[in-house]
Short mmCIF file of N, CA and C in Angstrom, two decimals:
data_model
loop_
_atom_site.label_atom_id
_atom_site.label_comp_id
_atom_site.label_asym_id
_atom_site.label_seq_id
_atom_site.Cartn_x
_atom_site.Cartn_y
_atom_site.Cartn_z
N UNK A 1 -3.86 -27.49 -23.95
CA UNK A 1 -4.55 -26.89 -22.83
C UNK A 1 -4.48 -27.81 -21.61
N UNK A 2 -5.29 -27.49 -20.63
CA UNK A 2 -5.29 -28.24 -19.39
C UNK A 2 -6.14 -29.50 -19.57
N UNK A 3 -5.53 -30.62 -19.20
CA UNK A 3 -6.24 -31.91 -19.29
C UNK A 3 -6.42 -32.47 -17.88
N UNK A 4 -7.31 -33.44 -17.70
CA UNK A 4 -7.50 -34.03 -16.38
C UNK A 4 -6.21 -34.67 -15.83
N UNK A 5 -5.30 -35.08 -16.73
CA UNK A 5 -4.04 -35.67 -16.27
C UNK A 5 -3.05 -34.61 -15.79
N UNK A 6 -3.29 -33.33 -16.11
CA UNK A 6 -2.37 -32.25 -15.77
C UNK A 6 -3.09 -31.12 -15.02
N UNK A 7 -3.67 -31.38 -13.87
CA UNK A 7 -4.37 -30.30 -13.16
C UNK A 7 -3.41 -29.22 -12.63
N UNK A 8 -2.17 -29.55 -12.42
CA UNK A 8 -1.17 -28.60 -11.95
C UNK A 8 -0.92 -27.49 -12.97
N UNK A 9 -1.15 -27.75 -14.25
CA UNK A 9 -0.93 -26.75 -15.29
C UNK A 9 -1.88 -25.56 -15.10
N UNK A 10 -3.10 -25.82 -14.68
CA UNK A 10 -4.05 -24.74 -14.42
C UNK A 10 -3.56 -23.85 -13.29
N UNK A 11 -2.99 -24.44 -12.25
CA UNK A 11 -2.46 -23.65 -11.13
C UNK A 11 -1.28 -22.80 -11.57
N UNK A 12 -0.43 -23.33 -12.42
CA UNK A 12 0.73 -22.57 -12.90
C UNK A 12 0.27 -21.39 -13.75
N UNK A 13 -0.69 -21.63 -14.64
CA UNK A 13 -1.21 -20.55 -15.49
C UNK A 13 -1.87 -19.48 -14.63
N UNK A 14 -2.65 -19.88 -13.64
CA UNK A 14 -3.30 -18.92 -12.75
C UNK A 14 -2.27 -18.11 -11.97
N UNK A 15 -1.22 -18.75 -11.51
CA UNK A 15 -0.18 -18.05 -10.76
C UNK A 15 0.54 -17.03 -11.64
N UNK A 16 0.82 -17.39 -12.89
CA UNK A 16 1.49 -16.49 -13.82
C UNK A 16 0.62 -15.27 -14.10
N UNK A 17 -0.67 -15.50 -14.35
CA UNK A 17 -1.60 -14.40 -14.63
C UNK A 17 -1.73 -13.49 -13.40
N UNK A 18 -1.86 -14.06 -12.23
CA UNK A 18 -1.97 -13.27 -11.00
C UNK A 18 -0.72 -12.43 -10.77
N UNK A 19 0.43 -13.03 -10.98
CA UNK A 19 1.68 -12.30 -10.80
C UNK A 19 1.80 -11.15 -11.79
N UNK A 20 1.40 -11.37 -13.03
CA UNK A 20 1.43 -10.30 -14.05
C UNK A 20 0.49 -9.16 -13.66
N UNK A 21 -0.69 -9.48 -13.14
CA UNK A 21 -1.63 -8.44 -12.71
C UNK A 21 -1.08 -7.64 -11.53
N UNK A 22 -0.49 -8.32 -10.57
CA UNK A 22 0.08 -7.63 -9.42
C UNK A 22 1.23 -6.71 -9.82
N UNK A 23 2.10 -7.20 -10.70
CA UNK A 23 3.22 -6.38 -11.16
C UNK A 23 2.71 -5.17 -11.93
N UNK A 24 1.72 -5.37 -12.78
CA UNK A 24 1.16 -4.25 -13.54
C UNK A 24 0.57 -3.20 -12.63
N UNK A 25 -0.14 -3.60 -11.60
CA UNK A 25 -0.70 -2.65 -10.65
C UNK A 25 0.38 -1.91 -9.88
N UNK A 26 1.41 -2.62 -9.45
CA UNK A 26 2.51 -2.00 -8.72
C UNK A 26 3.24 -0.99 -9.60
N UNK A 27 3.52 -1.37 -10.83
CA UNK A 27 4.24 -0.51 -11.77
C UNK A 27 3.43 0.75 -12.07
N UNK A 28 2.13 0.58 -12.33
CA UNK A 28 1.26 1.72 -12.62
C UNK A 28 1.16 2.68 -11.43
N UNK A 29 1.07 2.14 -10.25
CA UNK A 29 0.99 2.97 -9.05
C UNK A 29 2.26 3.78 -8.85
N UNK A 30 3.42 3.17 -9.07
CA UNK A 30 4.69 3.89 -8.94
C UNK A 30 4.77 5.05 -9.93
N UNK A 31 4.36 4.81 -11.16
CA UNK A 31 4.40 5.88 -12.17
C UNK A 31 3.46 7.02 -11.80
N UNK A 32 2.27 6.68 -11.34
CA UNK A 32 1.30 7.70 -10.96
C UNK A 32 1.83 8.53 -9.79
N UNK A 33 2.40 7.88 -8.78
CA UNK A 33 2.93 8.60 -7.63
C UNK A 33 4.10 9.51 -8.01
N UNK A 34 4.97 9.04 -8.90
CA UNK A 34 6.11 9.86 -9.35
C UNK A 34 5.61 11.08 -10.11
N UNK A 35 4.60 10.90 -10.94
CA UNK A 35 4.05 12.01 -11.71
C UNK A 35 3.40 13.04 -10.78
N UNK A 36 2.63 12.56 -9.79
CA UNK A 36 1.95 13.47 -8.86
C UNK A 36 2.97 14.23 -8.01
N UNK A 37 4.04 13.57 -7.59
CA UNK A 37 5.08 14.24 -6.81
C UNK A 37 5.75 15.33 -7.63
N UNK A 38 6.06 15.03 -8.87
CA UNK A 38 6.71 16.02 -9.74
C UNK A 38 5.77 17.20 -9.99
N UNK A 39 4.49 16.93 -10.16
CA UNK A 39 3.51 17.99 -10.39
C UNK A 39 3.42 18.90 -9.17
N UNK A 40 3.38 18.32 -7.98
CA UNK A 40 3.33 19.12 -6.76
C UNK A 40 4.58 19.98 -6.62
N UNK A 41 5.74 19.41 -6.91
CA UNK A 41 7.00 20.16 -6.80
C UNK A 41 7.02 21.32 -7.80
N UNK A 42 6.52 21.07 -9.01
CA UNK A 42 6.48 22.13 -10.02
C UNK A 42 5.53 23.24 -9.59
N UNK A 43 4.38 22.88 -9.05
CA UNK A 43 3.43 23.88 -8.59
C UNK A 43 4.02 24.70 -7.44
N UNK A 44 4.72 24.04 -6.53
CA UNK A 44 5.35 24.73 -5.41
C UNK A 44 6.40 25.71 -5.91
N UNK A 45 7.20 25.30 -6.89
CA UNK A 45 8.24 26.20 -7.41
C UNK A 45 7.62 27.36 -8.17
N UNK A 46 6.50 27.14 -8.85
CA UNK A 46 5.82 28.24 -9.55
C UNK A 46 5.28 29.23 -8.53
N UNK A 47 4.63 28.73 -7.49
CA UNK A 47 4.09 29.62 -6.45
C UNK A 47 5.21 30.39 -5.76
N UNK A 48 6.32 29.72 -5.50
CA UNK A 48 7.45 30.37 -4.86
C UNK A 48 8.03 31.46 -5.77
N UNK A 49 8.14 31.17 -7.06
CA UNK A 49 8.69 32.14 -8.00
C UNK A 49 7.75 33.33 -8.16
N UNK A 50 6.44 33.10 -8.16
CA UNK A 50 5.48 34.19 -8.31
C UNK A 50 5.41 35.05 -7.06
N UNK A 51 5.58 34.46 -5.88
CA UNK A 51 5.48 35.22 -4.64
C UNK A 51 6.75 35.99 -4.32
N UNK A 52 7.85 35.65 -4.95
CA UNK A 52 9.12 36.33 -4.71
C UNK A 52 9.12 37.66 -5.46
N UNK A 53 9.27 38.82 -4.77
CA UNK A 53 9.24 40.11 -5.46
C UNK A 53 10.47 40.34 -6.35
N UNK A 54 11.58 39.70 -6.04
CA UNK A 54 12.80 39.90 -6.83
C UNK A 54 12.92 38.90 -7.96
N UNK A 55 11.87 38.12 -8.20
CA UNK A 55 11.98 37.09 -9.23
C UNK A 55 11.93 37.70 -10.61
N UNK A 56 12.65 37.07 -11.53
CA UNK A 56 12.64 37.48 -12.92
C UNK A 56 11.79 36.51 -13.70
N UNK A 57 11.71 36.72 -15.00
CA UNK A 57 10.90 35.82 -15.81
C UNK A 57 11.60 34.51 -16.09
N UNK A 58 12.89 34.34 -15.75
CA UNK A 58 13.61 33.10 -16.03
C UNK A 58 13.02 31.90 -15.31
N UNK A 59 12.76 31.96 -13.98
CA UNK A 59 12.18 30.78 -13.33
C UNK A 59 10.78 30.47 -13.84
N UNK A 60 10.02 31.52 -14.21
CA UNK A 60 8.67 31.28 -14.68
C UNK A 60 8.67 30.62 -16.05
N UNK A 61 9.68 30.89 -16.86
CA UNK A 61 9.75 30.26 -18.17
C UNK A 61 10.09 28.79 -18.08
N UNK A 62 10.96 28.42 -17.15
CA UNK A 62 11.42 27.03 -17.09
C UNK A 62 10.57 26.16 -16.19
N UNK A 63 9.87 26.73 -15.20
CA UNK A 63 9.07 25.92 -14.29
C UNK A 63 7.67 25.78 -14.85
N UNK A 64 7.37 24.60 -15.34
CA UNK A 64 6.04 24.33 -15.90
C UNK A 64 5.53 23.04 -15.32
N UNK A 65 4.21 22.94 -15.25
CA UNK A 65 3.62 21.73 -14.70
C UNK A 65 3.79 20.58 -15.68
N UNK A 66 4.49 19.53 -15.30
CA UNK A 66 4.66 18.40 -16.20
C UNK A 66 3.36 17.63 -16.34
N UNK A 67 3.16 17.08 -17.49
CA UNK A 67 1.99 16.23 -17.70
C UNK A 67 2.46 14.92 -18.30
N UNK A 68 1.72 13.85 -18.09
CA UNK A 68 2.16 12.57 -18.63
C UNK A 68 2.09 12.61 -20.16
N UNK A 69 3.14 12.13 -20.84
CA UNK A 69 3.15 12.14 -22.29
C UNK A 69 2.18 11.09 -22.84
N UNK A 70 1.64 11.42 -24.03
CA UNK A 70 0.71 10.48 -24.63
C UNK A 70 1.44 9.49 -25.54
N UNK A 71 2.29 9.99 -26.41
CA UNK A 71 3.04 9.11 -27.31
C UNK A 71 4.50 9.48 -27.22
N UNK A 72 5.21 8.79 -26.37
CA UNK A 72 6.61 9.11 -26.15
C UNK A 72 7.39 7.83 -25.88
N UNK A 73 8.65 7.82 -26.31
CA UNK A 73 9.49 6.64 -26.07
C UNK A 73 10.03 6.64 -24.65
N UNK A 74 10.07 7.82 -24.00
CA UNK A 74 10.57 7.90 -22.64
C UNK A 74 9.43 7.67 -21.68
N UNK A 75 9.61 6.81 -20.65
CA UNK A 75 8.53 6.53 -19.71
C UNK A 75 8.09 7.78 -18.97
N UNK A 76 6.81 7.88 -18.59
CA UNK A 76 6.30 9.05 -17.88
C UNK A 76 7.01 9.31 -16.57
N UNK A 77 7.47 8.24 -15.87
CA UNK A 77 8.11 8.49 -14.59
C UNK A 77 9.46 9.15 -14.76
N UNK A 78 10.10 9.01 -15.92
CA UNK A 78 11.36 9.69 -16.17
C UNK A 78 11.09 11.13 -16.57
N UNK A 79 10.11 11.35 -17.49
CA UNK A 79 9.80 12.70 -17.93
C UNK A 79 9.13 13.50 -16.83
N UNK A 80 8.20 12.90 -16.12
CA UNK A 80 7.42 13.61 -15.13
C UNK A 80 8.14 13.80 -13.81
N UNK A 81 9.29 13.19 -13.61
CA UNK A 81 9.95 13.27 -12.32
C UNK A 81 10.92 14.44 -12.23
N UNK A 82 10.90 15.35 -13.21
CA UNK A 82 11.79 16.49 -13.16
C UNK A 82 11.02 17.72 -12.73
N UNK A 83 11.71 18.59 -12.02
CA UNK A 83 11.09 19.84 -11.62
C UNK A 83 12.17 20.85 -11.35
N UNK A 84 11.75 22.09 -11.23
CA UNK A 84 12.68 23.14 -10.93
C UNK A 84 13.40 23.64 -12.16
N UNK A 85 14.10 24.74 -12.05
CA UNK A 85 14.76 25.35 -13.19
C UNK A 85 15.80 24.47 -13.85
N UNK A 86 16.46 23.59 -13.12
CA UNK A 86 17.50 22.78 -13.74
C UNK A 86 16.97 21.46 -14.27
N UNK A 87 15.71 21.12 -14.00
CA UNK A 87 15.15 19.85 -14.45
C UNK A 87 15.71 18.68 -13.67
N UNK A 88 16.18 18.92 -12.44
CA UNK A 88 16.76 17.87 -11.63
C UNK A 88 15.65 17.11 -10.92
N UNK A 89 15.65 15.77 -10.92
CA UNK A 89 14.59 15.01 -10.28
C UNK A 89 14.53 15.29 -8.78
N UNK A 90 13.30 15.21 -8.24
CA UNK A 90 13.11 15.40 -6.82
C UNK A 90 12.19 14.31 -6.31
N UNK A 91 12.12 14.14 -5.01
CA UNK A 91 11.19 13.19 -4.42
C UNK A 91 10.18 13.94 -3.57
N UNK A 92 9.24 13.22 -3.00
CA UNK A 92 8.19 13.87 -2.23
C UNK A 92 8.75 14.57 -1.00
N UNK A 93 9.82 14.05 -0.42
CA UNK A 93 10.41 14.69 0.74
C UNK A 93 10.98 16.05 0.37
N UNK A 94 11.60 16.17 -0.79
CA UNK A 94 12.18 17.44 -1.18
C UNK A 94 11.12 18.42 -1.63
N UNK A 95 9.95 17.95 -2.09
CA UNK A 95 8.92 18.88 -2.51
C UNK A 95 8.31 19.58 -1.31
N UNK A 96 8.43 19.02 -0.12
CA UNK A 96 7.90 19.65 1.08
C UNK A 96 8.89 20.66 1.65
N UNK A 97 10.14 20.63 1.22
CA UNK A 97 11.15 21.54 1.71
C UNK A 97 10.97 22.90 1.07
N UNK A 98 11.45 23.97 1.70
CA UNK A 98 11.40 25.29 1.07
C UNK A 98 12.19 25.27 -0.23
N UNK A 99 11.63 25.89 -1.24
CA UNK A 99 12.26 25.91 -2.56
C UNK A 99 13.35 26.98 -2.56
N UNK A 100 14.54 26.58 -2.98
CA UNK A 100 15.63 27.53 -3.14
C UNK A 100 16.20 27.30 -4.53
N UNK A 101 17.03 28.20 -5.01
CA UNK A 101 17.59 28.03 -6.35
C UNK A 101 18.24 26.67 -6.52
N UNK A 102 18.08 26.09 -7.69
CA UNK A 102 18.55 24.72 -7.94
C UNK A 102 20.06 24.59 -7.78
N UNK A 103 20.81 25.66 -8.07
CA UNK A 103 22.26 25.54 -7.96
C UNK A 103 22.72 25.57 -6.50
N UNK A 104 21.82 25.88 -5.55
CA UNK A 104 22.18 25.83 -4.14
C UNK A 104 21.98 24.44 -3.55
N UNK A 105 21.16 23.61 -4.17
CA UNK A 105 20.86 22.28 -3.65
C UNK A 105 21.72 21.21 -4.30
N UNK A 106 22.01 20.18 -3.52
CA UNK A 106 22.61 18.98 -4.07
C UNK A 106 21.46 18.01 -4.33
N UNK A 107 21.39 17.44 -5.51
CA UNK A 107 20.35 16.49 -5.88
C UNK A 107 21.02 15.14 -6.11
N UNK A 108 20.57 14.12 -5.37
CA UNK A 108 21.16 12.79 -5.46
C UNK A 108 20.14 11.81 -5.99
N UNK A 109 20.56 11.02 -6.99
CA UNK A 109 19.74 9.94 -7.52
C UNK A 109 20.46 8.64 -7.23
N UNK A 110 19.74 7.67 -6.67
CA UNK A 110 20.32 6.36 -6.37
C UNK A 110 19.46 5.30 -7.04
N UNK A 111 20.12 4.38 -7.75
CA UNK A 111 19.44 3.24 -8.37
C UNK A 111 20.18 1.98 -7.94
N UNK A 112 19.43 0.91 -7.69
CA UNK A 112 20.02 -0.35 -7.24
C UNK A 112 19.89 -1.42 -8.31
N UNK A 113 20.98 -2.17 -8.54
CA UNK A 113 20.96 -3.31 -9.45
C UNK A 113 20.44 -4.56 -8.77
N UNK A 114 20.46 -4.56 -7.43
CA UNK A 114 20.08 -5.71 -6.65
C UNK A 114 19.51 -5.20 -5.33
N UNK A 115 18.63 -5.95 -4.70
CA UNK A 115 18.09 -5.54 -3.40
C UNK A 115 19.22 -5.41 -2.39
N UNK A 116 19.25 -4.27 -1.70
CA UNK A 116 20.26 -4.06 -0.67
C UNK A 116 19.76 -3.05 0.35
N UNK A 117 20.24 -3.16 1.56
CA UNK A 117 19.91 -2.25 2.66
C UNK A 117 20.71 -0.97 2.47
N UNK A 118 20.01 0.20 2.50
CA UNK A 118 20.65 1.49 2.26
C UNK A 118 20.18 2.49 3.31
N UNK A 119 21.11 3.33 3.75
CA UNK A 119 20.78 4.46 4.62
C UNK A 119 21.32 5.72 3.95
N UNK A 120 20.45 6.72 3.79
CA UNK A 120 20.85 7.99 3.20
C UNK A 120 20.57 9.10 4.21
N UNK A 121 21.61 9.88 4.50
CA UNK A 121 21.50 11.01 5.41
C UNK A 121 21.74 12.27 4.59
N UNK A 122 20.79 13.20 4.63
CA UNK A 122 20.92 14.48 3.93
C UNK A 122 21.01 15.58 4.99
N UNK A 123 22.15 16.23 5.07
CA UNK A 123 22.36 17.30 6.04
C UNK A 123 21.95 16.90 7.46
N UNK A 124 22.43 15.79 7.93
CA UNK A 124 22.21 15.27 9.30
C UNK A 124 20.81 14.71 9.54
N UNK A 125 19.96 14.66 8.52
CA UNK A 125 18.62 14.07 8.65
C UNK A 125 18.58 12.77 7.86
N UNK A 126 18.13 11.70 8.48
CA UNK A 126 17.98 10.43 7.78
C UNK A 126 16.75 10.55 6.87
N UNK A 127 16.98 10.49 5.55
CA UNK A 127 15.88 10.62 4.59
C UNK A 127 15.47 9.28 3.99
N UNK A 128 16.31 8.26 4.17
CA UNK A 128 15.96 6.91 3.71
C UNK A 128 16.71 5.90 4.57
N UNK A 129 15.97 4.93 5.06
CA UNK A 129 16.56 3.84 5.83
C UNK A 129 15.71 2.61 5.54
N UNK A 130 16.17 1.81 4.59
CA UNK A 130 15.40 0.64 4.21
C UNK A 130 16.09 -0.13 3.10
N UNK A 131 15.33 -1.03 2.49
CA UNK A 131 15.86 -1.84 1.41
C UNK A 131 15.46 -1.24 0.08
N UNK A 132 16.45 -0.95 -0.76
CA UNK A 132 16.19 -0.51 -2.12
C UNK A 132 16.05 -1.74 -2.98
N UNK A 133 15.01 -1.78 -3.75
CA UNK A 133 14.72 -2.92 -4.61
C UNK A 133 15.37 -2.74 -5.98
N UNK A 134 15.49 -3.82 -6.72
CA UNK A 134 16.09 -3.81 -8.05
C UNK A 134 15.34 -2.83 -8.95
N UNK A 135 16.09 -1.94 -9.61
CA UNK A 135 15.51 -1.03 -10.59
C UNK A 135 14.82 0.19 -10.02
N UNK A 136 14.71 0.30 -8.70
CA UNK A 136 14.08 1.48 -8.11
C UNK A 136 15.01 2.68 -8.22
N UNK A 137 14.41 3.84 -8.50
CA UNK A 137 15.14 5.10 -8.49
C UNK A 137 14.67 5.91 -7.30
N UNK A 138 15.59 6.43 -6.52
CA UNK A 138 15.26 7.27 -5.39
C UNK A 138 15.97 8.61 -5.56
N UNK A 139 15.26 9.70 -5.25
CA UNK A 139 15.80 11.04 -5.43
C UNK A 139 15.79 11.76 -4.08
N UNK A 140 16.90 12.47 -3.78
CA UNK A 140 17.03 13.17 -2.52
C UNK A 140 17.66 14.55 -2.77
N UNK A 141 17.35 15.50 -1.88
CA UNK A 141 17.91 16.85 -1.95
C UNK A 141 18.59 17.19 -0.63
N UNK A 142 19.68 17.94 -0.72
CA UNK A 142 20.38 18.39 0.48
C UNK A 142 21.01 19.74 0.19
N UNK A 143 21.20 20.52 1.22
CA UNK A 143 21.84 21.83 1.06
C UNK A 143 23.36 21.72 1.08
N UNK A 144 23.90 20.77 1.87
CA UNK A 144 25.35 20.72 2.06
C UNK A 144 25.99 19.40 1.66
N UNK A 145 25.45 18.27 2.17
CA UNK A 145 26.11 16.99 1.91
C UNK A 145 25.15 15.82 2.10
N UNK A 146 25.58 14.67 1.59
CA UNK A 146 24.89 13.39 1.78
C UNK A 146 25.87 12.40 2.39
N UNK A 147 25.35 11.48 3.20
CA UNK A 147 26.10 10.32 3.64
C UNK A 147 25.29 9.11 3.19
N UNK A 148 25.92 8.26 2.37
CA UNK A 148 25.25 7.08 1.85
C UNK A 148 26.00 5.86 2.35
N UNK A 149 25.28 4.92 2.97
CA UNK A 149 25.89 3.66 3.37
C UNK A 149 24.99 2.53 2.89
N UNK A 150 25.60 1.41 2.54
CA UNK A 150 24.84 0.29 2.02
C UNK A 150 25.50 -1.02 2.41
N UNK A 151 24.68 -2.05 2.49
CA UNK A 151 25.19 -3.38 2.81
C UNK A 151 25.99 -3.94 1.63
N UNK A 152 25.56 -3.62 0.39
CA UNK A 152 26.29 -4.03 -0.82
C UNK A 152 26.45 -2.79 -1.70
N UNK A 153 27.56 -2.08 -1.55
CA UNK A 153 27.76 -0.81 -2.25
C UNK A 153 27.99 -0.99 -3.75
N UNK A 154 28.40 -2.15 -4.17
CA UNK A 154 28.68 -2.37 -5.58
C UNK A 154 27.46 -2.40 -6.46
N UNK A 155 26.26 -2.51 -5.88
CA UNK A 155 25.05 -2.58 -6.70
C UNK A 155 24.36 -1.22 -6.83
N UNK A 156 24.94 -0.19 -6.22
CA UNK A 156 24.34 1.15 -6.28
C UNK A 156 24.95 1.98 -7.41
N UNK A 157 24.09 2.72 -8.10
CA UNK A 157 24.51 3.70 -9.11
C UNK A 157 24.10 5.07 -8.58
N UNK A 158 25.06 5.97 -8.43
CA UNK A 158 24.80 7.28 -7.86
C UNK A 158 24.99 8.36 -8.91
N UNK A 159 24.10 9.36 -8.89
CA UNK A 159 24.24 10.56 -9.70
C UNK A 159 24.07 11.75 -8.78
N UNK A 160 25.01 12.68 -8.81
CA UNK A 160 24.94 13.89 -8.00
C UNK A 160 24.82 15.07 -8.94
N UNK A 161 23.71 15.78 -8.85
CA UNK A 161 23.39 16.90 -9.75
C UNK A 161 23.59 16.53 -11.21
N UNK A 162 23.15 15.32 -11.56
CA UNK A 162 23.21 14.85 -12.94
C UNK A 162 24.52 14.22 -13.34
N UNK A 163 25.54 14.25 -12.49
CA UNK A 163 26.85 13.67 -12.81
C UNK A 163 26.93 12.26 -12.23
N UNK A 164 27.22 11.28 -13.08
CA UNK A 164 27.37 9.91 -12.63
C UNK A 164 28.66 9.77 -11.84
N UNK A 165 28.54 9.17 -10.65
CA UNK A 165 29.70 9.01 -9.78
C UNK A 165 30.25 7.59 -9.88
N UNK A 166 31.52 7.44 -9.57
CA UNK A 166 32.15 6.11 -9.55
C UNK A 166 31.53 5.28 -8.43
N UNK A 167 31.56 3.96 -8.55
CA UNK A 167 31.00 3.11 -7.49
C UNK A 167 31.67 3.38 -6.14
N UNK A 168 30.89 3.22 -5.09
CA UNK A 168 31.42 3.43 -3.74
C UNK A 168 32.45 2.36 -3.41
N UNK A 169 32.22 1.15 -3.88
CA UNK A 169 33.12 0.05 -3.60
C UNK A 169 32.78 -1.16 -4.45
N UNK A 170 33.48 -2.26 -4.23
CA UNK A 170 33.24 -3.47 -5.03
C UNK A 170 31.94 -4.17 -4.62
N UNK A 171 31.34 -4.93 -5.54
CA UNK A 171 30.13 -5.68 -5.22
C UNK A 171 30.38 -6.67 -4.08
N UNK A 172 29.35 -6.85 -3.25
CA UNK A 172 29.43 -7.79 -2.16
C UNK A 172 30.04 -7.24 -0.88
N UNK A 173 30.45 -5.97 -0.89
CA UNK A 173 31.05 -5.36 0.30
C UNK A 173 30.18 -4.21 0.79
N UNK A 174 30.17 -4.02 2.11
CA UNK A 174 29.46 -2.87 2.67
C UNK A 174 30.39 -1.68 2.66
N UNK A 175 29.80 -0.49 2.73
CA UNK A 175 30.62 0.71 2.74
C UNK A 175 29.79 1.94 2.96
N UNK A 176 30.50 3.08 3.03
CA UNK A 176 29.86 4.36 3.31
C UNK A 176 30.65 5.44 2.60
N UNK A 177 29.95 6.48 2.13
CA UNK A 177 30.61 7.60 1.47
C UNK A 177 29.88 8.89 1.84
N UNK A 178 30.65 9.97 1.93
CA UNK A 178 30.07 11.30 2.13
C UNK A 178 30.21 12.07 0.82
N UNK A 179 29.11 12.61 0.34
CA UNK A 179 29.09 13.32 -0.93
C UNK A 179 28.88 14.81 -0.67
N UNK A 180 29.80 15.63 -1.19
CA UNK A 180 29.70 17.08 -1.08
C UNK A 180 29.82 17.66 -2.48
N UNK A 181 29.89 18.96 -2.57
CA UNK A 181 30.06 19.60 -3.88
C UNK A 181 31.40 19.22 -4.52
N UNK A 182 32.37 18.83 -3.71
CA UNK A 182 33.67 18.39 -4.23
C UNK A 182 33.51 17.14 -5.10
N UNK A 183 32.48 16.33 -4.85
CA UNK A 183 32.27 15.13 -5.65
C UNK A 183 31.94 15.46 -7.08
N UNK A 184 31.47 16.68 -7.34
CA UNK A 184 31.15 17.10 -8.70
C UNK A 184 32.40 17.48 -9.50
N UNK A 185 33.52 17.68 -8.79
CA UNK A 185 34.74 18.13 -9.45
C UNK A 185 35.60 17.01 -10.00
N UNK A 186 35.53 15.81 -9.41
CA UNK A 186 36.40 14.74 -9.85
C UNK A 186 35.78 13.39 -9.59
N UNK A 187 36.51 12.29 -9.91
CA UNK A 187 35.97 10.96 -9.66
C UNK A 187 35.84 10.69 -8.18
N UNK A 188 34.86 9.84 -7.85
CA UNK A 188 34.61 9.52 -6.45
C UNK A 188 34.40 8.03 -6.36
N UNK A 189 34.74 7.46 -5.23
CA UNK A 189 34.47 6.03 -5.02
C UNK A 189 35.44 5.46 -4.01
N UNK A 190 35.15 4.25 -3.60
CA UNK A 190 36.05 3.54 -2.71
C UNK A 190 35.94 3.95 -1.26
N UNK A 191 34.87 4.69 -0.89
CA UNK A 191 34.74 5.12 0.51
C UNK A 191 34.37 3.95 1.41
N UNK A 192 34.74 4.01 2.66
CA UNK A 192 34.35 2.98 3.63
C UNK A 192 33.62 3.62 4.76
#
């Protein structure tokens, strides 16, 4: 334990405990926000499906309010972050948009292996302009296309409508890519 000859050990232990508490709070808050966003998106899609006179029972069967799992191996932010008939993840920005059939939208998921500056443009609107942190998942929706640029493109993992895309470029290099429905047909990468 801590002795009078080692007072610095108490400071190290306190710093480790404080850091663990801060990380736990940050992690819990992210999960809660992802779950609430997914719940709002699911409620919006249910209301949209019920108010549409031409709707069939198919959207009503697949659109259900997600709830956090009690005993599951998959984290709640992964399970709770899906919405809509296709189960494609959405973010809070897309939940505010008018709901249209899932096959009409492009859904983009971006994950970073390392902190890097990223700009995402969805249909001429900048939807993200900032630093993506290690391990963060960001979800975006667009009707026609995305433009993704990053200071270090090699650390980004992109999925378009559930399909994993090839890296934009090598690690340590900046670059830019435009993603359209054509990206779902074949390999993509190497854009500048």
